[in-house]
Short mmCIF file of C-alpha atoms in Angstrom, two decimals:
data_model
loop_
_atom_site.label_atom_id
_atom_site.label_comp_id
_atom_site.label_asym_id
_atom_site.label_seq_id
_atom_site.Cartn_x
_atom_site.Cartn_y
_atom_site.Cartn_z
CA MET P 1 0.00 0.00 0.00
CA ILE P 2 1.27 3.42 -0.96
CA PRO P 3 0.11 6.71 0.58
CA PRO P 4 -1.39 9.36 -1.70
CA LYS P 5 0.92 12.16 -2.89
CA PHE P 6 1.65 15.03 -0.56
CA ASP P 7 4.05 17.94 -0.17
CA TYR P 8 6.63 17.31 2.52
CA HIS P 9 7.91 19.94 4.95
CA ARG P 10 10.43 19.44 7.71
CA PRO P 11 10.51 22.57 9.87
CA THR P 12 13.34 23.05 12.34
CA SER P 13 11.39 25.02 14.96
CA VAL P 14 7.90 25.06 16.46
CA GLN P 15 7.36 28.60 15.12
CA GLU P 16 8.19 27.48 11.60
CA ALA P 17 5.87 24.49 11.98
CA VAL P 18 3.01 26.74 13.12
CA GLN P 19 3.61 29.09 10.17
CA LEU P 20 3.59 26.17 7.73
CA LEU P 21 0.39 24.85 9.24
CA GLN P 22 -1.21 28.26 8.83
CA SER P 23 -0.20 28.56 5.19
CA SER P 24 -1.48 25.09 4.33
CA PRO P 25 -4.59 24.37 6.39
CA GLU P 26 -5.05 20.99 4.69
CA ALA P 27 -1.74 19.76 6.10
CA LYS P 28 -1.34 17.04 8.73
CA VAL P 29 1.35 17.03 11.36
CA LEU P 30 3.69 14.01 11.35
CA ALA P 31 5.53 13.02 14.53
CA GLY P 32 6.49 9.32 14.69
CA GLY P 33 3.98 8.50 11.99
CA HIS P 34 2.59 5.37 13.62
CA SER P 35 -0.99 6.59 13.50
CA LEU P 36 -0.85 8.88 10.47
CA ILE P 37 1.12 6.72 8.00
CA PRO P 38 -1.17 3.66 8.38
CA LEU P 39 -4.19 5.94 7.83
CA MET P 40 -2.58 7.40 4.72
CA LYS P 41 -1.69 3.96 3.38
CA LEU P 42 -5.31 2.87 3.79
CA ARG P 43 -6.30 6.16 2.09
CA LEU P 44 -8.41 7.07 5.09
CA ALA P 45 -6.33 10.26 5.24
CA ALA P 46 -5.05 12.15 2.20
CA PRO P 47 -3.49 15.40 3.42
CA ALA P 48 -2.21 17.79 0.72
CA ALA P 49 0.88 18.38 2.83
CA VAL P 50 2.69 16.70 5.70
CA ILE P 51 4.61 18.74 8.25
CA ASP P 52 7.25 16.53 9.86
CA ILE P 53 7.92 17.85 13.37
CA GLY P 54 9.89 14.74 14.35
CA ARG P 55 13.27 16.47 14.38
CA ILE P 56 12.49 19.67 16.27
CA PRO P 57 14.84 19.40 19.27
CA ASP P 58 12.52 21.38 21.61
CA LEU P 59 9.81 18.77 21.16
CA ARG P 60 11.85 15.85 22.40
CA GLY P 61 12.88 14.72 25.85
CA ILE P 62 11.77 14.41 29.46
CA GLN P 63 12.52 17.00 32.08
CA ALA P 64 11.77 16.59 35.80
CA LEU P 65 11.31 19.92 37.62
CA ASP P 66 12.25 20.42 41.29
CA SER P 67 8.53 20.40 42.09
CA GLY P 68 8.45 16.85 40.75
CA GLU P 69 6.43 17.85 37.69
CA LEU P 70 7.41 16.14 34.45
CA ARG P 71 7.66 18.09 31.21
CA ILE P 72 7.55 15.72 28.30
CA GLY P 73 8.14 16.91 24.74
CA ALA P 74 5.35 15.88 22.37
CA CYS P 75 7.74 13.95 20.12
CA THR P 76 9.14 11.81 22.95
CA THR P 77 8.67 8.14 22.06
CA HIS P 78 6.72 5.56 24.05
CA HIS P 79 9.99 3.65 24.49
CA GLU P 80 11.69 6.69 26.02
CA ILE P 81 8.76 7.23 28.40
CA ALA P 82 8.42 3.56 29.37
CA THR P 83 12.12 3.27 30.21
CA SER P 84 12.64 6.71 31.79
CA GLN P 85 13.59 6.57 35.47
CA ALA P 86 12.20 10.07 35.95
CA VAL P 87 8.79 8.95 34.68
CA GLN P 88 8.90 5.71 36.67
CA ARG P 89 9.60 7.79 39.79
CA ALA P 90 7.13 10.66 39.33
CA ALA P 91 4.31 9.07 37.33
CA PRO P 92 4.76 5.29 37.16
CA LEU P 93 1.23 5.01 35.74
CA LEU P 94 2.40 6.71 32.53
CA ALA P 95 5.45 4.46 32.18
CA GLU P 96 3.33 1.36 32.81
CA ALA P 97 0.82 2.34 30.13
CA ALA P 98 3.48 3.41 27.59
CA ALA P 99 5.14 -0.01 27.97
CA GLN P 100 1.87 -1.68 26.90
CA ILE P 101 1.41 0.25 23.66
CA GLY P 102 1.68 -1.77 20.45
CA ASP P 103 4.93 -3.70 20.37
CA ARG P 104 8.63 -3.00 20.70
CA GLN P 105 9.05 -1.63 17.16
CA VAL P 106 5.97 0.59 17.48
CA ARG P 107 7.18 1.99 20.82
CA TYR P 108 10.50 3.07 19.27
CA ARG P 109 8.69 5.29 16.75
CA GLY P 110 5.30 6.22 18.21
CA THR P 111 5.18 9.43 20.27
CA ILE P 112 3.10 10.64 23.21
CA GLY P 113 2.03 13.82 21.40
CA GLY P 114 1.05 11.97 18.24
CA ASN P 115 -0.87 9.44 20.28
CA LEU P 116 -2.83 12.08 22.22
CA ALA P 117 -3.49 14.35 19.22
CA HIS P 118 -4.73 11.33 17.24
CA ALA P 119 -7.22 10.68 20.08
CA ASP P 120 -7.99 7.08 19.25
CA PRO P 121 -10.35 6.01 22.05
CA ALA P 122 -8.88 2.48 22.06
CA SER P 123 -5.39 3.82 22.64
CA ASP P 124 -3.66 3.58 26.03
CA LEU P 125 -2.60 7.11 26.92
CA PRO P 126 -5.80 9.24 26.86
CA ALA P 127 -7.31 7.90 30.11
CA VAL P 128 -3.86 7.91 31.72
CA VAL P 129 -3.22 11.63 31.16
CA VAL P 130 -6.74 12.37 32.38
CA ALA P 131 -6.20 10.27 35.53
CA LEU P 132 -2.86 12.02 36.15
CA ASN P 133 -4.44 15.49 35.77
CA ALA P 134 -1.86 16.29 33.11
CA THR P 135 -1.82 19.57 31.21
CA LEU P 136 -1.29 19.68 27.47
CA GLN P 137 0.56 22.63 25.95
CA ALA P 138 -0.39 23.73 22.46
CA GLU P 139 1.34 26.30 20.27
CA GLY P 140 -0.60 28.19 17.63
CA PRO P 141 -0.73 31.46 15.69
CA GLN P 142 -2.05 33.20 18.82
CA GLY P 143 0.75 31.87 21.01
CA SER P 144 0.69 29.02 23.48
CA ARG P 145 -2.09 27.78 25.73
CA SER P 146 -2.54 25.12 28.40
CA ILE P 147 -5.32 22.58 28.11
CA PRO P 148 -6.26 20.34 31.05
CA ALA P 149 -6.24 16.71 29.83
CA ALA P 150 -9.86 16.33 30.96
CA GLU P 151 -10.91 19.00 28.43
CA PHE P 152 -8.63 17.89 25.59
CA PHE P 153 -10.63 14.96 24.22
CA VAL P 154 -13.85 16.06 22.55
CA ASP P 155 -15.03 13.00 20.63
CA LEU P 156 -13.84 10.07 18.54
CA MET P 157 -10.46 11.11 17.03
CA THR P 158 -11.33 14.72 17.88
CA THR P 159 -9.53 17.03 20.28
CA THR P 160 -9.85 20.64 21.28
CA LEU P 161 -6.73 21.51 19.23
CA GLN P 162 -7.66 24.31 16.84
CA PRO P 163 -6.62 24.51 13.17
CA GLY P 164 -3.06 25.83 13.15
CA GLU P 165 -2.25 24.53 16.63
CA ILE P 166 0.41 21.94 17.43
CA LEU P 167 0.63 19.93 20.65
CA THR P 168 4.10 20.67 22.03
CA GLN P 169 4.41 19.42 25.60
CA ILE P 170 2.71 17.27 28.20
CA ARG P 171 3.03 18.40 31.82
CA VAL P 172 2.44 15.70 34.40
CA PRO P 173 2.30 16.46 38.13
CA ALA P 174 4.18 13.97 40.31
CA LEU P 175 2.16 11.51 42.34
CA GLY P 176 2.67 12.15 46.05
CA GLN P 177 3.94 9.92 48.84
CA GLY P 178 1.65 7.07 49.86
CA THR P 179 0.22 6.86 46.36
CA GLY P 180 -0.07 3.79 44.15
CA SER P 181 -1.22 3.46 40.57
CA CYS P 182 -1.97 0.80 38.00
CA TYR P 183 -2.83 0.58 34.29
CA LEU P 184 -4.50 -2.62 33.14
CA LYS P 185 -5.99 -3.41 29.79
CA PHE P 186 -7.95 -6.12 28.07
CA GLU P 187 -6.59 -5.92 24.58
CA HIS P 188 -7.86 -7.01 21.22
CA PRO P 189 -5.67 -10.06 20.59
CA ALA P 190 -4.72 -9.12 17.03
CA SER P 191 -4.35 -5.35 17.14
CA GLY P 192 -3.30 -4.89 20.78
CA TYR P 193 -5.67 -1.95 21.09
CA ALA P 194 -7.67 -1.69 24.31
CA LEU P 195 -11.19 -3.12 24.30
CA CYS P 196 -11.02 -1.62 27.76
CA GLY P 197 -8.12 -0.03 29.63
CA ALA P 198 -8.34 1.02 33.29
CA ALA P 199 -6.09 3.65 34.89
CA ALA P 200 -6.31 3.78 38.70
CA ILE P 201 -4.58 5.97 41.29
CA VAL P 202 -5.05 5.59 45.06
CA SER P 203 -3.58 7.80 47.82
CA LEU P 204 -3.59 6.74 51.45
CA ASN P 205 -4.08 8.75 54.66
CA PRO P 206 -1.60 8.01 57.48
CA ASP P 207 -4.23 5.69 59.02
CA GLY P 208 -4.42 3.68 55.78
CA SER P 209 -7.82 4.97 54.68
CA CYS P 210 -8.34 6.41 51.23
CA ALA P 211 -7.37 10.08 50.87
CA GLN P 212 -7.89 10.37 47.12
CA ALA P 213 -8.65 8.11 44.19
CA ARG P 214 -8.89 8.33 40.40
CA LEU P 215 -10.33 5.81 37.98
CA CYS P 216 -10.42 6.45 34.22
CA PHE P 217 -11.05 4.21 31.23
CA ASN P 218 -9.98 3.87 27.61
CA GLY P 219 -11.83 1.95 24.95
CA VAL P 220 -15.34 2.00 26.38
CA SER P 221 -16.57 5.31 24.99
CA ALA P 222 -15.62 7.78 22.25
CA ARG P 223 -13.53 9.70 24.76
CA PRO P 224 -11.81 8.76 28.03
CA VAL P 225 -14.28 8.08 30.84
CA ASP P 226 -13.59 9.61 34.25
CA ALA P 227 -15.39 7.49 36.85
CA ALA P 228 -15.36 10.34 39.37
CA ALA P 229 -18.33 8.91 41.30
CA VAL P 230 -16.42 5.70 42.02
CA ALA P 231 -13.42 7.68 43.22
CA GLN P 232 -15.64 9.88 45.41
CA ALA P 233 -17.27 6.84 46.97
CA LEU P 234 -13.86 5.44 47.92
CA VAL P 235 -12.57 8.54 49.73
CA GLY P 236 -12.52 7.84 53.46
CA SER P 237 -13.11 4.12 53.00
CA ASP P 238 -10.73 1.44 54.27
CA LEU P 239 -10.02 0.37 50.65
CA SER P 240 -10.87 -3.24 51.49
CA ASP P 241 -11.69 -5.50 48.55
CA GLY P 242 -15.34 -5.21 49.57
CA ALA P 243 -15.24 -1.41 49.63
CA ILE P 244 -13.66 -1.29 46.16
CA ASP P 245 -16.09 -3.84 44.72
CA ALA P 246 -19.08 -1.96 46.13
CA ALA P 247 -17.84 1.44 44.92
CA VAL P 248 -17.43 0.13 41.37
CA GLU P 249 -20.69 -1.86 41.32
CA ASP P 250 -22.75 0.99 42.73
CA HIS P 251 -21.18 4.00 41.05
CA LEU P 252 -19.58 3.09 37.73
CA ARG P 253 -21.54 4.61 34.86
CA VAL P 254 -20.16 4.61 31.33
CA PRO P 255 -21.77 7.41 29.31
CA ASP P 256 -22.48 6.47 25.67
CA PRO P 257 -20.71 3.09 25.77
CA VAL P 258 -19.39 1.95 22.39
CA GLY P 259 -20.00 -1.44 20.82
CA ASP P 260 -18.58 -2.83 17.61
CA ILE P 261 -17.81 -6.16 15.93
CA HIS P 262 -15.08 -6.83 18.50
CA ALA P 263 -17.11 -6.30 21.67
CA SER P 264 -20.64 -5.17 22.45
CA ALA P 265 -21.31 -2.13 24.60
CA SER P 266 -22.61 -4.25 27.48
CA TYR P 267 -19.54 -6.51 27.34
CA ARG P 268 -17.28 -3.47 27.46
CA GLN P 269 -19.15 -2.19 30.50
CA GLU P 270 -18.59 -5.53 32.23
CA LEU P 271 -14.90 -5.33 31.30
CA ALA P 272 -14.76 -1.85 32.81
CA LYS P 273 -16.18 -3.13 36.09
CA ALA P 274 -13.77 -6.07 36.26
CA LEU P 275 -10.67 -4.12 35.22
CA GLY P 276 -11.63 -1.11 37.35
CA LYS P 277 -11.77 -3.28 40.48
CA ARG P 278 -8.50 -5.04 39.67
CA ALA P 279 -6.67 -1.81 38.85
CA LEU P 280 -7.88 -0.12 42.05
CA LYS P 281 -6.82 -3.10 44.18
CA ALA P 282 -3.39 -3.22 42.53
CA ALA P 283 -2.98 0.55 43.02
CA ARG P 284 -3.96 0.15 46.69
CA ASP P 285 -1.44 -2.66 47.20
CA ARG P 286 1.30 -0.57 45.60
CA ALA P 287 0.36 2.44 47.75
CA ARG P 288 0.69 0.27 50.85
CA GLY P 289 4.14 -0.74 49.58
CA MET K 1 8.73 16.76 -6.28
CA GLY K 2 11.75 14.77 -5.12
CA VAL K 3 13.34 15.28 -1.74
CA PRO K 4 17.08 14.58 -1.41
CA ILE K 5 18.00 12.17 1.36
CA GLN K 6 21.29 10.77 2.55
CA LEU K 7 21.56 7.78 4.82
CA GLU K 8 23.82 4.90 5.63
CA VAL K 9 22.57 1.47 4.62
CA ASN K 10 24.62 -1.49 5.84
CA GLY K 11 27.62 0.78 6.22
CA GLN K 12 27.40 2.33 2.75
CA THR K 13 26.44 5.96 2.24
CA VAL K 14 23.44 6.31 -0.05
CA ARG K 15 22.30 9.60 -1.62
CA GLN K 16 19.03 9.64 -3.47
CA GLU K 17 16.14 11.88 -4.43
CA VAL K 18 12.87 10.30 -3.32
CA GLU K 19 9.18 10.99 -3.56
CA PRO K 20 7.95 12.02 -0.07
CA ARG K 21 5.39 9.22 -0.04
CA LEU K 22 7.98 6.50 -0.66
CA LEU K 23 8.05 4.07 2.26
CA LEU K 24 11.39 2.98 3.69
CA VAL K 25 10.62 -0.66 2.86
CA HIS K 26 10.05 0.21 -0.81
CA PHE K 27 13.21 2.33 -0.83
CA LEU K 28 15.24 -0.61 0.46
CA ARG K 29 13.65 -3.23 -1.78
CA ASP K 30 12.85 -1.40 -5.00
CA VAL K 31 15.43 1.39 -5.11
CA LEU K 32 18.40 -0.35 -3.48
CA GLY K 33 17.44 -3.92 -4.45
CA LEU K 34 17.78 -5.18 -0.86
CA THR K 35 14.94 -7.68 -1.04
CA GLY K 36 15.90 -9.51 2.17
CA THR K 37 13.50 -7.14 3.93
CA LYS K 38 10.00 -8.57 3.41
CA ILE K 39 6.57 -7.02 3.14
CA GLY K 40 4.02 -9.08 5.06
CA CYS K 41 0.86 -7.50 6.42
CA ASP K 42 1.78 -3.97 5.28
CA THR K 43 -0.23 -2.67 8.28
CA SER K 44 2.46 -2.32 11.00
CA GLN K 45 1.60 -5.58 12.69
CA CYS K 46 3.57 -8.58 11.41
CA GLY K 47 7.14 -7.26 11.65
CA ALA K 48 8.39 -8.96 8.44
CA CYS K 49 9.67 -5.55 7.31
CA THR K 50 11.68 -4.92 10.50
CA VAL K 51 15.07 -3.26 10.02
CA LEU K 52 17.41 -1.53 12.45
CA MET K 53 17.25 2.27 12.32
CA ASP K 54 20.05 3.82 14.40
CA GLY K 55 20.24 0.49 16.24
CA HIS K 56 16.52 0.19 17.05
CA ALA K 57 14.13 -2.28 15.42
CA VAL K 58 11.47 -0.44 13.38
CA LYS K 59 8.77 -1.50 10.95
CA SER K 60 9.96 -0.11 7.63
CA CYS K 61 6.45 -0.28 6.13
CA THR K 62 5.48 2.47 8.60
CA VAL K 63 8.45 4.80 8.10
CA LEU K 64 8.76 7.21 5.19
CA ALA K 65 12.11 7.17 3.43
CA VAL K 66 12.33 10.93 4.10
CA GLN K 67 12.01 10.21 7.84
CA ALA K 68 15.07 7.96 7.57
CA ASP K 69 17.15 10.83 6.16
CA GLY K 70 20.42 11.02 8.11
CA SER K 71 19.93 7.69 9.84
CA SER K 72 21.89 4.47 9.77
CA ILE K 73 19.95 1.43 8.57
CA THR K 74 20.87 -2.23 8.95
CA THR K 75 19.01 -4.83 6.92
CA ILE K 76 19.46 -8.59 7.01
CA GLU K 77 22.01 -8.23 4.19
CA GLY K 78 24.22 -6.14 6.48
CA LEU K 79 24.39 -8.45 9.49
CA ALA K 80 27.08 -10.88 8.40
CA GLN K 81 30.59 -9.49 8.78
CA ASP K 82 33.56 -10.63 6.66
CA GLY K 83 31.61 -13.57 5.31
CA LYS K 84 30.74 -14.76 8.81
CA TYR K 85 27.12 -14.94 9.96
CA HIS K 86 25.99 -12.88 12.96
CA PRO K 87 25.56 -15.05 16.10
CA VAL K 88 21.78 -14.56 15.87
CA GLN K 89 21.80 -15.87 12.29
CA GLU K 90 23.92 -18.83 13.41
CA ALA K 91 21.50 -19.55 16.24
CA PHE K 92 18.43 -19.54 13.96
CA TRP K 93 20.28 -22.04 11.79
CA GLU K 94 21.31 -24.13 14.80
CA ALA K 95 17.86 -24.27 16.42
CA HIS K 96 15.99 -24.36 13.12
CA GLY K 97 14.09 -21.23 14.17
CA LEU K 98 12.11 -21.05 10.96
CA GLN K 99 10.03 -23.00 8.53
CA CYS K 100 9.19 -21.05 5.38
CA GLY K 101 11.64 -18.29 6.32
CA TYR K 102 9.50 -15.32 5.35
CA CYS K 103 9.43 -13.78 8.84
CA THR K 104 13.07 -14.64 9.52
CA PRO K 105 14.89 -11.45 8.40
CA GLY K 106 12.59 -9.26 10.50
CA MET K 107 12.66 -11.74 13.36
CA ILE K 108 16.47 -11.81 13.42
CA LEU K 109 16.79 -8.02 13.41
CA SER K 110 14.29 -7.76 16.26
CA VAL K 111 16.34 -10.30 18.21
CA VAL K 112 19.54 -8.30 17.60
CA ASP K 113 17.78 -5.25 19.08
CA LEU K 114 16.29 -7.26 21.97
CA LEU K 115 19.65 -8.75 22.98
CA GLU K 116 21.16 -5.27 22.98
CA SER K 117 18.90 -4.20 25.87
CA HIS K 118 18.38 -7.69 27.40
CA PRO K 119 21.65 -9.64 26.98
CA SER K 120 20.32 -12.68 28.86
CA PRO K 121 16.54 -12.57 28.54
CA SER K 122 14.13 -14.95 30.27
CA GLU K 123 11.76 -16.93 28.08
CA ALA K 124 8.96 -14.52 28.99
CA GLU K 125 11.13 -11.54 28.02
CA ILE K 126 11.93 -13.20 24.69
CA ARG K 127 8.27 -13.86 23.90
CA GLU K 128 7.26 -10.36 24.94
CA GLY K 129 10.22 -8.80 23.12
CA LEU K 130 9.16 -10.50 19.90
CA GLU K 131 5.45 -9.67 20.12
CA GLY K 132 5.86 -7.37 17.13
CA ASN K 133 7.01 -10.22 14.88
CA LEU K 134 4.55 -12.84 13.71
CA CYS K 135 5.50 -16.28 12.45
CA ARG K 136 2.67 -18.29 10.92
CA CYS K 137 4.62 -21.58 10.57
CA THR K 138 6.65 -22.69 13.54
CA GLY K 139 4.74 -21.78 16.68
CA TYR K 140 7.72 -19.83 18.08
CA HIS K 141 9.22 -22.68 20.10
CA ASN K 142 12.38 -22.97 18.01
CA ILE K 143 12.58 -19.21 17.63
CA VAL K 144 12.74 -18.85 21.42
CA ARG K 145 15.41 -21.56 21.52
CA ALA K 146 17.39 -19.69 18.86
CA VAL K 147 17.32 -16.51 20.94
CA GLN K 148 18.55 -18.42 23.99
CA ILE K 149 21.39 -19.96 21.98
CA ALA K 150 22.32 -16.58 20.52
CA ALA K 151 22.26 -14.92 23.97
CA GLU K 152 24.59 -17.57 25.31
CA ALA K 153 26.95 -17.34 22.35
CA MET K 154 27.09 -13.56 22.51
CA GLY K 155 27.61 -13.53 26.29
CA LYS K 156 30.80 -15.57 26.01
#
């Protein structure tokens, strides 16, 4: 399969990339190419121009600030994130999810920014950045702006990025002491995409009760699902297996669940319950150390 | 409109003008005649087209030739040195880690990359490390054996 013809641009700075995107609104941005190139080969995408941002130095790398916050360039690969000690320390949930994307070869080329901007609901990172309360930085003709991860995903393959804007950086606050996390997925056996992926974070009070919790899902709806009611029900509980099971059973609601030839909507909801419970229990056990 | 690229393929510098839409796998096979790299699924899943790009295993059906500009590529043709097979090639021979052989070039290059980061991998690490390479003949048993033999030979 051969992609349709396109004009190729390789800017050397974010400013140049933004200018190019403005002058050719039909262009697509290419990072690692592991979402865009397959789409172009299948002729599901036929951009008139491709703007290759893969070599802009500012867009690559992981920086850990003194506050613990991670600043991850949009063109940082899944492999770099999965194997980064800084990420494993500050936000192990992100490293754990990145390590489960695709396969080894895909992780060497695929990037966090490309993954998030592509906004495939069956992908592994959307629910993870929502659970981590990450902030996404975008650069456009009007300058840069910060977008909370929870507001970034609008619909199937649709984000709040405006025409002319490029995702440049992902800012991830560090998880505090006494916090555990877990990403679990039930994957489609051929594609590896998530039929359901559960991202859980649990923080403990000194007495062992639950101080804070997060539970978010990939794959079950057109956009990441934040099961805030489950998390709320867990706060103050003893985080026993029974408390976690009850919180999920009583409070998990998946808005607009998706069904397709691979899994029906009701099956995906059952997966969400099962994986949500397991991920919360694993996060609790890790928080207890 | 052609775009000039320059890269190193199996140690040789190559300069060429390419169409932006040309895939790396087609560049290697059709432009350079290096047909050891195979096209299998053509959808980034089977790994038959795996080559090393700056030392890392990548699926060359999902990389544009223009993205490989400036990089160093190793294909199966470039593994043997001075007429002597690479230890991973020897091990696939030794353990009969193939049947039809179609997945073998990609499989071998993935193993070279895997052993770089995991010099003595467990069986689970081998199977997980090769999840991006599909073999539809052998059932992987002899492939895993080949990796173990190669790891031992290279560790000596």
